[in-house]
């Protein structure tokens, strides 16, 4: 019912132009928030200077929502670490340059750099972190490894986390508005777990196939 | 490959699985006896006793906080007398339905996660029943446990389309319910399939209507009040699962359902908490092997 009801095109304000490099990200009008919103998948990110939302669905993956609180420029990424052995979180923490964390570093650096390229200032950045749910029981806690990584990364970069909703057993749907900093998080029922795990696994398999050395364009 | 959408009906799907899922013998035996005016509660107790696993579960349940009888229920005869014959029939279905559906596996949801929602719905329905008064809590419990069984059939028979429906829910810009997404991708939803199975199994009207109409309570004809209670219980079970008391976090509740039941949002907190607390105690009885 809800999906059939869309206001006629003439009722909608024009979609704000995307920043260079983000033309491929899917965006559409969201009735609930009365705003355009981009929807990103595992491995993607999106940065905007406009009043629009960025949404994603997270299982054990992490999304960092980062914005310049003065200028309202900001964005969201969606990533996880590809390593399979997370039994020793201590060593993971100690080896931030290892292969395991390389993709996390890329995701974080790309998001921060892109915000700064578009006028954001480092001293104005505020960060909110979501995801890292333990959505499969009996497996190593991939979500916790991702949480540990992002907290460690932000601490090393000296960036302050102003809000987070991480861990626990739930997948999450996140909507972030960089212009205001507003975030809406909705926990999802476990009916969706397997489909989400499946998507995350496909993303991990695709980045694992990338060569280990050299510059890699991940996004 | 998917069968082409629109060519398959809910009834076809139910026919497909008739050899894989059957009603448990103990339920069928008790059902015949309850409907037979010449049978006594002794006959029903004997039918219960013939199924050792059901007997153990029934006695455990009768002594759980769910019933909180003042004295220990240590014999089947006492359980049948104190719980009631029609109610024992409901429990025979409730306590065996999870194992009945083991023959219908799927890759989209783990059986534990599936039955967790169903059991939370059953517990919420039971609690709502107490609040609403004049209502058979055990029948409502069974309705809650069975309300989504059509989902297991869709997931098993139409896995690709079912997955597409779940992806629609996850990635659609607007909030879409699972049954709306199923209607869109398959042409019918789990309520239609569950309703067809309930008819084929000749389940009581109350169960048939609760299964078929829990997302559209206004369609109920014979049991509008019970259907409205399951409609509400379904949303509250989702709150219990994600540990929230905000109605915004669950599928919207039809205002007419509140009206039909005489209940209001003020009962949300107590019902959600009661369902969460009872779940831990009785999960093993219903979902365990």
PDB file of N, CA and C in Angstrom, chain B residues 10-109:
ATOM      1  N   UNK B  10      -2.073 -19.964  -4.063  1.00  0.00           N
ATOM      2  CA  UNK B  10      -1.778 -20.439  -2.705  1.00  0.00           C
ATOM      3  C   UNK B  10      -2.189 -21.907  -2.530  1.00  0.00           C
ATOM      4  N   UNK B  11      -3.325 -22.262  -3.146  1.00  0.00           N
ATOM      5  CA  UNK B  11      -3.808 -23.639  -3.010  1.00  0.00           C
ATOM      6  C   UNK B  11      -2.830 -24.633  -3.663  1.00  0.00           C
ATOM      7  N   UNK B  12      -2.236 -24.223  -4.805  1.00  0.00           N
ATOM      8  CA  UNK B  12      -1.244 -25.094  -5.457  1.00  0.00           C
ATOM      9  C   UNK B  12      -0.067 -25.355  -4.519  1.00  0.00           C
ATOM     10  N   UNK B  13       0.408 -24.295  -3.869  1.00  0.00           N
ATOM     11  CA  UNK B  13       1.557 -24.442  -2.975  1.00  0.00           C
ATOM     12  C   UNK B  13       1.239 -25.403  -1.843  1.00  0.00           C
ATOM     13  N   UNK B  14       0.026 -25.263  -1.301  1.00  0.00           N
ATOM     14  CA  UNK B  14      -0.370 -26.120  -0.184  1.00  0.00           C
ATOM     15  C   UNK B  14      -0.466 -27.574  -0.640  1.00  0.00           C
ATOM     16  N   UNK B  15      -0.986 -27.778  -1.849  1.00  0.00           N
ATOM     17  CA  UNK B  15      -1.076 -29.135  -2.395  1.00  0.00           C
ATOM     18  C   UNK B  15       0.330 -29.749  -2.511  1.00  0.00           C
ATOM     19  N   UNK B  16       1.278 -28.904  -2.979  1.00  0.00           N
ATOM     20  CA  UNK B  16       2.659 -29.364  -3.161  1.00  0.00           C
ATOM     21  C   UNK B  16       3.268 -29.945  -1.894  1.00  0.00           C
ATOM     22  N   UNK B  17       2.894 -29.382  -0.753  1.00  0.00           N
ATOM     23  CA  UNK B  17       3.594 -29.772   0.478  1.00  0.00           C
ATOM     24  C   UNK B  17       2.797 -30.757   1.313  1.00  0.00           C
ATOM     25  N   UNK B  18       1.664 -31.242   0.793  1.00  0.00           N
ATOM     26  CA  UNK B  18       0.789 -32.051   1.640  1.00  0.00           C
ATOM     27  C   UNK B  18       1.471 -33.326   2.130  1.00  0.00           C
ATOM     28  N   UNK B  19       2.453 -33.854   1.364  1.00  0.00           N
ATOM     29  CA  UNK B  19       3.154 -35.048   1.828  1.00  0.00           C
ATOM     30  C   UNK B  19       4.264 -34.734   2.810  1.00  0.00           C
ATOM     31  N   UNK B  20       4.663 -33.464   2.886  1.00  0.00           N
ATOM     32  CA  UNK B  20       5.831 -33.093   3.700  1.00  0.00           C
ATOM     33  C   UNK B  20       5.458 -32.638   5.106  1.00  0.00           C
ATOM     34  N   UNK B  21       4.283 -32.049   5.226  1.00  0.00           N
ATOM     35  CA  UNK B  21       3.854 -31.548   6.535  1.00  0.00           C
ATOM     36  C   UNK B  21       2.455 -32.078   6.826  1.00  0.00           C
ATOM     37  N   UNK B  22       2.302 -32.733   7.957  1.00  0.00           N
ATOM     38  CA  UNK B  22       0.973 -33.238   8.314  1.00  0.00           C
ATOM     39  C   UNK B  22       0.646 -32.848   9.744  1.00  0.00           C
ATOM     40  N   UNK B  23      -0.637 -32.816  10.033  1.00  0.00           N
ATOM     41  CA  UNK B  23      -1.060 -32.544  11.404  1.00  0.00           C
ATOM     42  C   UNK B  23      -0.636 -33.713  12.287  1.00  0.00           C
ATOM     43  N   UNK B  24      -0.185 -33.444  13.503  1.00  0.00           N
ATOM     44  CA  UNK B  24       0.273 -34.521  14.380  1.00  0.00           C
ATOM     45  C   UNK B  24      -0.879 -35.443  14.810  1.00  0.00           C
ATOM     46  N   UNK B  25      -0.560 -36.731  14.915  1.00  0.00           N
ATOM     47  CA  UNK B  25      -1.572 -37.727  15.303  1.00  0.00           C
ATOM     48  C   UNK B  25      -2.264 -37.379  16.609  1.00  0.00           C
ATOM     49  N   UNK B  26      -1.461 -36.925  17.596  1.00  0.00           N
ATOM     50  CA  UNK B  26      -2.053 -36.690  18.918  1.00  0.00           C
ATOM     51  C   UNK B  26      -3.123 -35.605  18.828  1.00  0.00           C
ATOM     52  N   UNK B  27      -2.874 -34.584  17.969  1.00  0.00           N
ATOM     53  CA  UNK B  27      -3.889 -33.536  17.795  1.00  0.00           C
ATOM     54  C   UNK B  27      -5.141 -34.122  17.159  1.00  0.00           C
ATOM     55  N   UNK B  28      -4.960 -34.946  16.110  1.00  0.00           N
ATOM     56  CA  UNK B  28      -6.113 -35.505  15.400  1.00  0.00           C
ATOM     57  C   UNK B  28      -6.952 -36.392  16.318  1.00  0.00           C
ATOM     58  N   UNK B  29      -6.265 -37.198  17.159  1.00  0.00           N
ATOM     59  CA  UNK B  29      -6.994 -38.077  18.100  1.00  0.00           C
ATOM     60  C   UNK B  29      -7.800 -37.252  19.093  1.00  0.00           C
ATOM     61  N   UNK B  30      -7.139 -36.265  19.709  1.00  0.00           N
ATOM     62  CA  UNK B  30      -7.831 -35.440  20.707  1.00  0.00           C
ATOM     63  C   UNK B  30      -8.959 -34.650  20.052  1.00  0.00           C
ATOM     64  N   UNK B  31      -8.711 -34.171  18.840  1.00  0.00           N
ATOM     65  CA  UNK B  31      -9.717 -33.409  18.107  1.00  0.00           C
ATOM     66  C   UNK B  31     -10.999 -34.224  17.922  1.00  0.00           C
ATOM     67  N   UNK B  32     -10.833 -35.502  17.519  1.00  0.00           N
ATOM     68  CA  UNK B  32     -12.011 -36.366  17.332  1.00  0.00           C
ATOM     69  C   UNK B  32     -12.769 -36.535  18.640  1.00  0.00           C
ATOM     70  N   UNK B  33     -12.007 -36.736  19.739  1.00  0.00           N
ATOM     71  CA  UNK B  33     -12.647 -36.986  21.034  1.00  0.00           C
ATOM     72  C   UNK B  33     -13.380 -35.745  21.548  1.00  0.00           C
ATOM     73  N   UNK B  34     -12.762 -34.554  21.376  1.00  0.00           N
ATOM     74  CA  UNK B  34     -13.404 -33.338  21.879  1.00  0.00           C
ATOM     75  C   UNK B  34     -14.724 -33.100  21.147  1.00  0.00           C
ATOM     76  N   UNK B  35     -14.751 -33.444  19.841  1.00  0.00           N
ATOM     77  CA  UNK B  35     -15.969 -33.236  19.059  1.00  0.00           C
ATOM     78  C   UNK B  35     -17.013 -34.337  19.274  1.00  0.00           C
ATOM     79  N   UNK B  36     -16.611 -35.419  19.947  1.00  0.00           N
ATOM     80  CA  UNK B  36     -17.514 -36.561  20.136  1.00  0.00           C
ATOM     81  C   UNK B  36     -18.253 -36.422  21.460  1.00  0.00           C
ATOM     82  N   UNK B  37     -19.595 -36.235  21.400  1.00  0.00           N
ATOM     83  CA  UNK B  37     -20.360 -36.016  22.646  1.00  0.00           C
ATOM     84  C   UNK B  37     -20.298 -37.214  23.600  1.00  0.00           C
ATOM     85  N   UNK B  38     -19.954 -38.399  23.074  1.00  0.00           N
ATOM     86  CA  UNK B  38     -19.922 -39.580  23.941  1.00  0.00           C
ATOM     87  C   UNK B  38     -18.591 -39.788  24.645  1.00  0.00           C
ATOM     88  N   UNK B  39     -17.617 -38.936  24.356  1.00  0.00           N
ATOM     89  CA  UNK B  39     -16.318 -39.159  24.982  1.00  0.00           C
ATOM     90  C   UNK B  39     -16.191 -38.349  26.271  1.00  0.00           C
ATOM     91  N   UNK B  40     -15.378 -38.867  27.187  1.00  0.00           N
ATOM     92  CA  UNK B  40     -15.206 -38.219  28.483  1.00  0.00           C
ATOM     93  C   UNK B  40     -13.793 -37.649  28.574  1.00  0.00           C
ATOM     94  N   UNK B  41     -13.557 -36.903  29.653  1.00  0.00           N
ATOM     95  CA  UNK B  41     -12.213 -36.354  29.822  1.00  0.00           C
ATOM     96  C   UNK B  41     -11.214 -37.468  30.113  1.00  0.00           C
ATOM     97  N   UNK B  42     -11.708 -38.627  30.620  1.00  0.00           N
ATOM     98  CA  UNK B  42     -10.825 -39.789  30.809  1.00  0.00           C
ATOM     99  C   UNK B  42     -10.308 -40.286  29.463  1.00  0.00           C
ATOM    100  N   UNK B  43     -11.207 -40.307  28.454  1.00  0.00           N
ATOM    101  CA  UNK B  43     -10.792 -40.732  27.116  1.00  0.00           C
ATOM    102  C   UNK B  43      -9.711 -39.806  26.576  1.00  0.00           C
ATOM    103  N   UNK B  44      -9.917 -38.512  26.821  1.00  0.00           N
ATOM    104  CA  UNK B  44      -8.957 -37.539  26.300  1.00  0.00           C
ATOM    105  C   UNK B  44      -7.614 -37.687  27.026  1.00  0.00           C
ATOM    106  N   UNK B  45      -7.665 -37.900  28.337  1.00  0.00           N
ATOM    107  CA  UNK B  45      -6.428 -38.110  29.095  1.00  0.00           C
ATOM    108  C   UNK B  45      -5.690 -39.335  28.559  1.00  0.00           C
ATOM    109  N   UNK B  46      -6.440 -40.375  28.202  1.00  0.00           N
ATOM    110  CA  UNK B  46      -5.804 -41.584  27.679  1.00  0.00           C
ATOM    111  C   UNK B  46      -5.134 -41.283  26.327  1.00  0.00           C
ATOM    112  N   UNK B  47      -5.812 -40.526  25.489  1.00  0.00           N
ATOM    113  CA  UNK B  47      -5.233 -40.171  24.183  1.00  0.00           C
ATOM    114  C   UNK B  47      -3.950 -39.362  24.366  1.00  0.00           C
ATOM    115  N   UNK B  48      -3.953 -38.465  25.358  1.00  0.00           N
ATOM    116  CA  UNK B  48      -2.745 -37.677  25.645  1.00  0.00           C
ATOM    117  C   UNK B  48      -1.610 -38.604  26.054  1.00  0.00           C
ATOM    118  N   UNK B  49      -1.933 -39.547  26.960  1.00  0.00           N
ATOM    119  CA  UNK B  49      -0.907 -40.430  27.516  1.00  0.00           C
ATOM    120  C   UNK B  49      -0.236 -41.306  26.464  1.00  0.00           C
ATOM    121  N   UNK B  50      -0.943 -41.556  25.361  1.00  0.00           N
ATOM    122  CA  UNK B  50      -0.353 -42.384  24.307  1.00  0.00           C
ATOM    123  C   UNK B  50       0.842 -41.707  23.635  1.00  0.00           C
ATOM    124  N   UNK B  51       0.952 -40.390  23.803  1.00  0.00           N
ATOM    125  CA  UNK B  51       2.083 -39.666  23.219  1.00  0.00           C
ATOM    126  C   UNK B  51       2.997 -39.189  24.346  1.00  0.00           C
ATOM    127  N   UNK B  52       4.086 -39.942  24.561  1.00  0.00           N
ATOM    128  CA  UNK B  52       4.936 -39.676  25.726  1.00  0.00           C
ATOM    129  C   UNK B  52       5.532 -38.267  25.694  1.00  0.00           C
ATOM    130  N   UNK B  53       5.985 -37.859  24.500  1.00  0.00           N
ATOM    131  CA  UNK B  53       6.646 -36.553  24.414  1.00  0.00           C
ATOM    132  C   UNK B  53       5.651 -35.417  24.680  1.00  0.00           C
ATOM    133  N   UNK B  54       4.419 -35.550  24.150  1.00  0.00           N
ATOM    134  CA  UNK B  54       3.400 -34.534  24.418  1.00  0.00           C
ATOM    135  C   UNK B  54       3.042 -34.501  25.895  1.00  0.00           C
ATOM    136  N   UNK B  55       2.949 -35.707  26.516  1.00  0.00           N
ATOM    137  CA  UNK B  55       2.611 -35.787  27.937  1.00  0.00           C
ATOM    138  C   UNK B  55       3.609 -35.004  28.789  1.00  0.00           C
ATOM    139  N   UNK B  56       4.903 -35.228  28.518  1.00  0.00           N
ATOM    140  CA  UNK B  56       5.939 -34.541  29.295  1.00  0.00           C
ATOM    141  C   UNK B  56       5.826 -33.027  29.124  1.00  0.00           C
ATOM    142  N   UNK B  57       5.669 -32.604  27.867  1.00  0.00           N
ATOM    143  CA  UNK B  57       5.593 -31.161  27.609  1.00  0.00           C
ATOM    144  C   UNK B  57       4.339 -30.540  28.240  1.00  0.00           C
ATOM    145  N   UNK B  58       3.217 -31.272  28.148  1.00  0.00           N
ATOM    146  CA  UNK B  58       1.966 -30.747  28.699  1.00  0.00           C
ATOM    147  C   UNK B  58       2.090 -30.534  30.207  1.00  0.00           C
ATOM    148  N   UNK B  59       2.700 -31.515  30.896  1.00  0.00           N
ATOM    149  CA  UNK B  59       2.831 -31.394  32.351  1.00  0.00           C
ATOM    150  C   UNK B  59       3.800 -30.268  32.712  1.00  0.00           C
ATOM    151  N   UNK B  60       4.880 -30.150  31.957  1.00  0.00           N
ATOM    152  CA  UNK B  60       5.818 -29.041  32.224  1.00  0.00           C
ATOM    153  C   UNK B  60       5.119 -27.699  32.049  1.00  0.00           C
ATOM    154  N   UNK B  61       4.349 -27.600  30.982  1.00  0.00           N
ATOM    155  CA  UNK B  61       3.652 -26.343  30.701  1.00  0.00           C
ATOM    156  C   UNK B  61       2.624 -26.040  31.792  1.00  0.00           C
ATOM    157  N   UNK B  62       1.888 -27.076  32.199  1.00  0.00           N
ATOM    158  CA  UNK B  62       0.850 -26.882  33.221  1.00  0.00           C
ATOM    159  C   UNK B  62       1.452 -26.398  34.534  1.00  0.00           C
ATOM    160  N   UNK B  63       2.726 -26.733  34.761  1.00  0.00           N
ATOM    161  CA  UNK B  63       3.384 -26.311  36.008  1.00  0.00           C
ATOM    162  C   UNK B  63       4.245 -25.059  35.824  1.00  0.00           C
ATOM    163  N   UNK B  64       4.163 -24.438  34.642  1.00  0.00           N
ATOM    164  CA  UNK B  64       4.978 -23.239  34.397  1.00  0.00           C
ATOM    165  C   UNK B  64       4.237 -21.991  34.877  1.00  0.00           C
ATOM    166  N   UNK B  65       4.964 -20.883  34.883  1.00  0.00           N
ATOM    167  CA  UNK B  65       4.381 -19.609  35.322  1.00  0.00           C
ATOM    168  C   UNK B  65       3.250 -19.163  34.395  1.00  0.00           C
ATOM    169  N   UNK B  66       3.207 -19.729  33.182  1.00  0.00           N
ATOM    170  CA  UNK B  66       2.160 -19.364  32.229  1.00  0.00           C
ATOM    171  C   UNK B  66       0.771 -19.671  32.800  1.00  0.00           C
ATOM    172  N   UNK B  67       0.665 -20.748  33.552  1.00  0.00           N
ATOM    173  CA  UNK B  67      -0.626 -21.117  34.144  1.00  0.00           C
ATOM    174  C   UNK B  67      -0.702 -20.773  35.620  1.00  0.00           C
ATOM    175  N   UNK B  68       0.402 -20.849  36.293  1.00  0.00           N
ATOM    176  CA  UNK B  68       0.495 -20.607  37.747  1.00  0.00           C
ATOM    177  C   UNK B  68      -0.705 -21.160  38.526  1.00  0.00           C
ATOM    178  N   UNK B  69      -0.934 -22.473  38.339  1.00  0.00           N
ATOM    179  CA  UNK B  69      -1.949 -23.139  39.151  1.00  0.00           C
ATOM    180  C   UNK B  69      -1.442 -23.223  40.584  1.00  0.00           C
ATOM    181  N   UNK B  70      -2.365 -23.165  41.576  1.00  0.00           N
ATOM    182  CA  UNK B  70      -1.935 -23.166  42.973  1.00  0.00           C
ATOM    183  C   UNK B  70      -1.236 -24.466  43.407  1.00  0.00           C
ATOM    184  N   UNK B  71      -1.614 -25.602  42.827  1.00  0.00           N
ATOM    185  CA  UNK B  71      -0.966 -26.847  43.252  1.00  0.00           C
ATOM    186  C   UNK B  71      -0.291 -27.521  42.065  1.00  0.00           C
ATOM    187  N   UNK B  72       0.616 -28.457  42.359  1.00  0.00           N
ATOM    188  CA  UNK B  72       1.341 -29.153  41.311  1.00  0.00           C
ATOM    189  C   UNK B  72       0.388 -29.985  40.454  1.00  0.00           C
ATOM    190  N   UNK B  73       0.559 -29.888  39.132  1.00  0.00           N
ATOM    191  CA  UNK B  73      -0.229 -30.718  38.224  1.00  0.00           C
ATOM    192  C   UNK B  73       0.649 -31.903  37.859  1.00  0.00           C
ATOM    193  N   UNK B  74       0.390 -33.085  38.516  1.00  0.00           N
ATOM    194  CA  UNK B  74       1.332 -34.192  38.339  1.00  0.00           C
ATOM    195  C   UNK B  74       0.776 -35.344  37.523  1.00  0.00           C
ATOM    196  N   UNK B  75      -0.504 -35.298  37.132  1.00  0.00           N
ATOM    197  CA  UNK B  75      -1.017 -36.363  36.270  1.00  0.00           C
ATOM    198  C   UNK B  75      -1.714 -35.746  35.058  1.00  0.00           C
ATOM    199  N   UNK B  76      -1.779 -36.545  33.988  1.00  0.00           N
ATOM    200  CA  UNK B  76      -2.459 -36.077  32.780  1.00  0.00           C
ATOM    201  C   UNK B  76      -3.933 -35.826  33.083  1.00  0.00           C
ATOM    202  N   UNK B  77      -4.545 -36.710  33.884  1.00  0.00           N
ATOM    203  CA  UNK B  77      -5.962 -36.565  34.204  1.00  0.00           C
ATOM    204  C   UNK B  77      -6.215 -35.204  34.862  1.00  0.00           C
ATOM    205  N   UNK B  78      -5.330 -34.848  35.784  1.00  0.00           N
ATOM    206  CA  UNK B  78      -5.488 -33.568  36.469  1.00  0.00           C
ATOM    207  C   UNK B  78      -5.291 -32.404  35.494  1.00  0.00           C
ATOM    208  N   UNK B  79      -4.303 -32.549  34.601  1.00  0.00           N
ATOM    209  CA  UNK B  79      -4.030 -31.490  33.621  1.00  0.00           C
ATOM    210  C   UNK B  79      -5.244 -31.264  32.726  1.00  0.00           C
ATOM    211  N   UNK B  80      -5.853 -32.374  32.270  1.00  0.00           N
ATOM    212  CA  UNK B  80      -7.001 -32.245  31.362  1.00  0.00           C
ATOM    213  C   UNK B  80      -8.168 -31.584  32.085  1.00  0.00           C
ATOM    214  N   UNK B  81      -8.383 -31.960  33.348  1.00  0.00           N
ATOM    215  CA  UNK B  81      -9.487 -31.392  34.113  1.00  0.00           C
ATOM    216  C   UNK B  81      -9.276 -29.903  34.366  1.00  0.00           C
ATOM    217  N   UNK B  82      -8.058 -29.576  34.787  1.00  0.00           N
ATOM    218  CA  UNK B  82      -7.794 -28.214  35.241  1.00  0.00           C
ATOM    219  C   UNK B  82      -7.619 -27.242  34.061  1.00  0.00           C
ATOM    220  N   UNK B  83      -7.039 -27.733  32.947  1.00  0.00           N
ATOM    221  CA  UNK B  83      -6.817 -26.856  31.785  1.00  0.00           C
ATOM    222  C   UNK B  83      -8.053 -26.832  30.894  1.00  0.00           C
ATOM    223  N   UNK B  84      -8.743 -27.970  30.810  1.00  0.00           N
ATOM    224  CA  UNK B  84      -9.940 -28.047  29.962  1.00  0.00           C
ATOM    225  C   UNK B  84      -9.661 -28.840  28.700  1.00  0.00           C
ATOM    226  N   UNK B  85     -10.676 -29.583  28.228  1.00  0.00           N
ATOM    227  CA  UNK B  85     -10.435 -30.480  27.089  1.00  0.00           C
ATOM    228  C   UNK B  85     -10.178 -29.716  25.790  1.00  0.00           C
ATOM    229  N   UNK B  86     -10.962 -28.669  25.536  1.00  0.00           N
ATOM    230  CA  UNK B  86     -10.758 -27.902  24.294  1.00  0.00           C
ATOM    231  C   UNK B  86      -9.380 -27.244  24.311  1.00  0.00           C
ATOM    232  N   UNK B  87      -8.961 -26.820  25.518  1.00  0.00           N
ATOM    233  CA  UNK B  87      -7.664 -26.155  25.640  1.00  0.00           C
ATOM    234  C   UNK B  87      -6.513 -27.140  25.433  1.00  0.00           C
ATOM    235  N   UNK B  88      -6.696 -28.382  25.899  1.00  0.00           N
ATOM    236  CA  UNK B  88      -5.662 -29.397  25.685  1.00  0.00           C
ATOM    237  C   UNK B  88      -5.534 -29.701  24.193  1.00  0.00           C
ATOM    238  N   UNK B  89      -6.670 -29.648  23.494  1.00  0.00           N
ATOM    239  CA  UNK B  89      -6.610 -29.826  22.035  1.00  0.00           C
ATOM    240  C   UNK B  89      -5.752 -28.720  21.397  1.00  0.00           C
ATOM    241  N   UNK B  90      -5.984 -27.482  21.831  1.00  0.00           N
ATOM    242  CA  UNK B  90      -5.164 -26.375  21.303  1.00  0.00           C
ATOM    243  C   UNK B  90      -3.688 -26.621  21.576  1.00  0.00           C
ATOM    244  N   UNK B  91      -3.389 -27.079  22.790  1.00  0.00           N
ATOM    245  CA  UNK B  91      -1.988 -27.271  23.168  1.00  0.00           C
ATOM    246  C   UNK B  91      -1.350 -28.415  22.387  1.00  0.00           C
ATOM    247  N   UNK B  92      -2.155 -29.420  22.024  1.00  0.00           N
ATOM    248  CA  UNK B  92      -1.601 -30.531  21.236  1.00  0.00           C
ATOM    249  C   UNK B  92      -1.083 -30.008  19.905  1.00  0.00           C
ATOM    250  N   UNK B  93      -1.781 -29.024  19.354  1.00  0.00           N
ATOM    251  CA  UNK B  93      -1.333 -28.414  18.096  1.00  0.00           C
ATOM    252  C   UNK B  93      -0.128 -27.503  18.354  1.00  0.00           C
ATOM    253  N   UNK B  94      -0.236 -26.685  19.400  1.00  0.00           N
ATOM    254  CA  UNK B  94       0.840 -25.726  19.701  1.00  0.00           C
ATOM    255  C   UNK B  94       2.169 -26.416  19.950  1.00  0.00           C
ATOM    256  N   UNK B  95       2.116 -27.515  20.739  1.00  0.00           N
ATOM    257  CA  UNK B  95       3.365 -28.142  21.171  1.00  0.00           C
ATOM    258  C   UNK B  95       4.009 -29.003  20.085  1.00  0.00           C
ATOM    259  N   UNK B  96       3.304 -29.206  18.979  1.00  0.00           N
ATOM    260  CA  UNK B  96       3.885 -30.079  17.957  1.00  0.00           C
ATOM    261  C   UNK B  96       4.114 -29.388  16.625  1.00  0.00           C
ATOM    262  N   UNK B  97       3.614 -28.137  16.499  1.00  0.00           N
ATOM    263  CA  UNK B  97       3.645 -27.527  15.163  1.00  0.00           C
ATOM    264  C   UNK B  97       5.079 -27.286  14.686  1.00  0.00           C
ATOM    265  N   UNK B  98       5.985 -26.927  15.594  1.00  0.00           N
ATOM    266  CA  UNK B  98       7.366 -26.656  15.162  1.00  0.00           C
ATOM    267  C   UNK B  98       8.011 -27.909  14.573  1.00  0.00           C
ATOM    268  N   UNK B  99       7.773 -29.067  15.218  1.00  0.00           N
ATOM    269  CA  UNK B  99       8.387 -30.276  14.656  1.00  0.00           C
ATOM    270  C   UNK B  99       7.654 -30.739  13.400  1.00  0.00           C
ATOM    271  N   UNK B 100       6.350 -30.434  13.291  1.00  0.00           N
ATOM    272  CA  UNK B 100       5.623 -30.785  12.066  1.00  0.00           C
ATOM    273  C   UNK B 100       6.244 -30.135  10.838  1.00  0.00           C
ATOM    274  N   UNK B 101       6.775 -28.919  11.020  1.00  0.00           N
ATOM    275  CA  UNK B 101       7.293 -28.174   9.869  1.00  0.00           C
ATOM    276  C   UNK B 101       8.777 -28.415   9.608  1.00  0.00           C
ATOM    277  N   UNK B 102       9.359 -29.366  10.336  1.00  0.00           N
ATOM    278  CA  UNK B 102      10.783 -29.647  10.095  1.00  0.00           C
ATOM    279  C   UNK B 102      11.020 -30.199   8.695  1.00  0.00           C
ATOM    280  N   UNK B 103       9.978 -30.797   8.112  1.00  0.00           N
ATOM    281  CA  UNK B 103      10.114 -31.343   6.763  1.00  0.00           C
ATOM    282  C   UNK B 103      10.104 -30.276   5.676  1.00  0.00           C
ATOM    283  N   UNK B 104      10.029 -29.024   6.080  1.00  0.00           N
ATOM    284  CA  UNK B 104       9.922 -27.937   5.103  1.00  0.00           C
ATOM    285  C   UNK B 104      11.019 -26.897   5.360  1.00  0.00           C
ATOM    286  N   UNK B 105      12.276 -27.281   5.125  1.00  0.00           N
ATOM    287  CA  UNK B 105      13.387 -26.371   5.435  1.00  0.00           C
ATOM    288  C   UNK B 105      13.496 -25.238   4.409  1.00  0.00           C
ATOM    289  N   UNK B 106      14.235 -24.199   4.760  1.00  0.00           N
ATOM    290  CA  UNK B 106      14.485 -23.115   3.797  1.00  0.00           C
ATOM    291  C   UNK B 106      15.778 -22.411   4.172  1.00  0.00           C
ATOM    292  N   UNK B 107      16.309 -21.614   3.227  1.00  0.00           N
ATOM    293  CA  UNK B 107      17.574 -20.917   3.462  1.00  0.00           C
ATOM    294  C   UNK B 107      17.383 -19.466   3.870  1.00  0.00           C
ATOM    295  N   UNK B 108      16.137 -19.008   3.925  1.00  0.00           N
ATOM    296  CA  UNK B 108      15.918 -17.574   4.131  1.00  0.00           C
ATOM    297  C   UNK B 108      15.823 -17.188   5.594  1.00  0.00           C
ATOM    298  N   UNK B 109      15.352 -18.096   6.435  1.00  0.00           N
ATOM    299  CA  UNK B 109      15.265 -17.769   7.864  1.00  0.00           C
ATOM    300  C   UNK B 109      15.561 -19.044   8.645  1.00  0.00           C
TER     301      UNK B 109
END
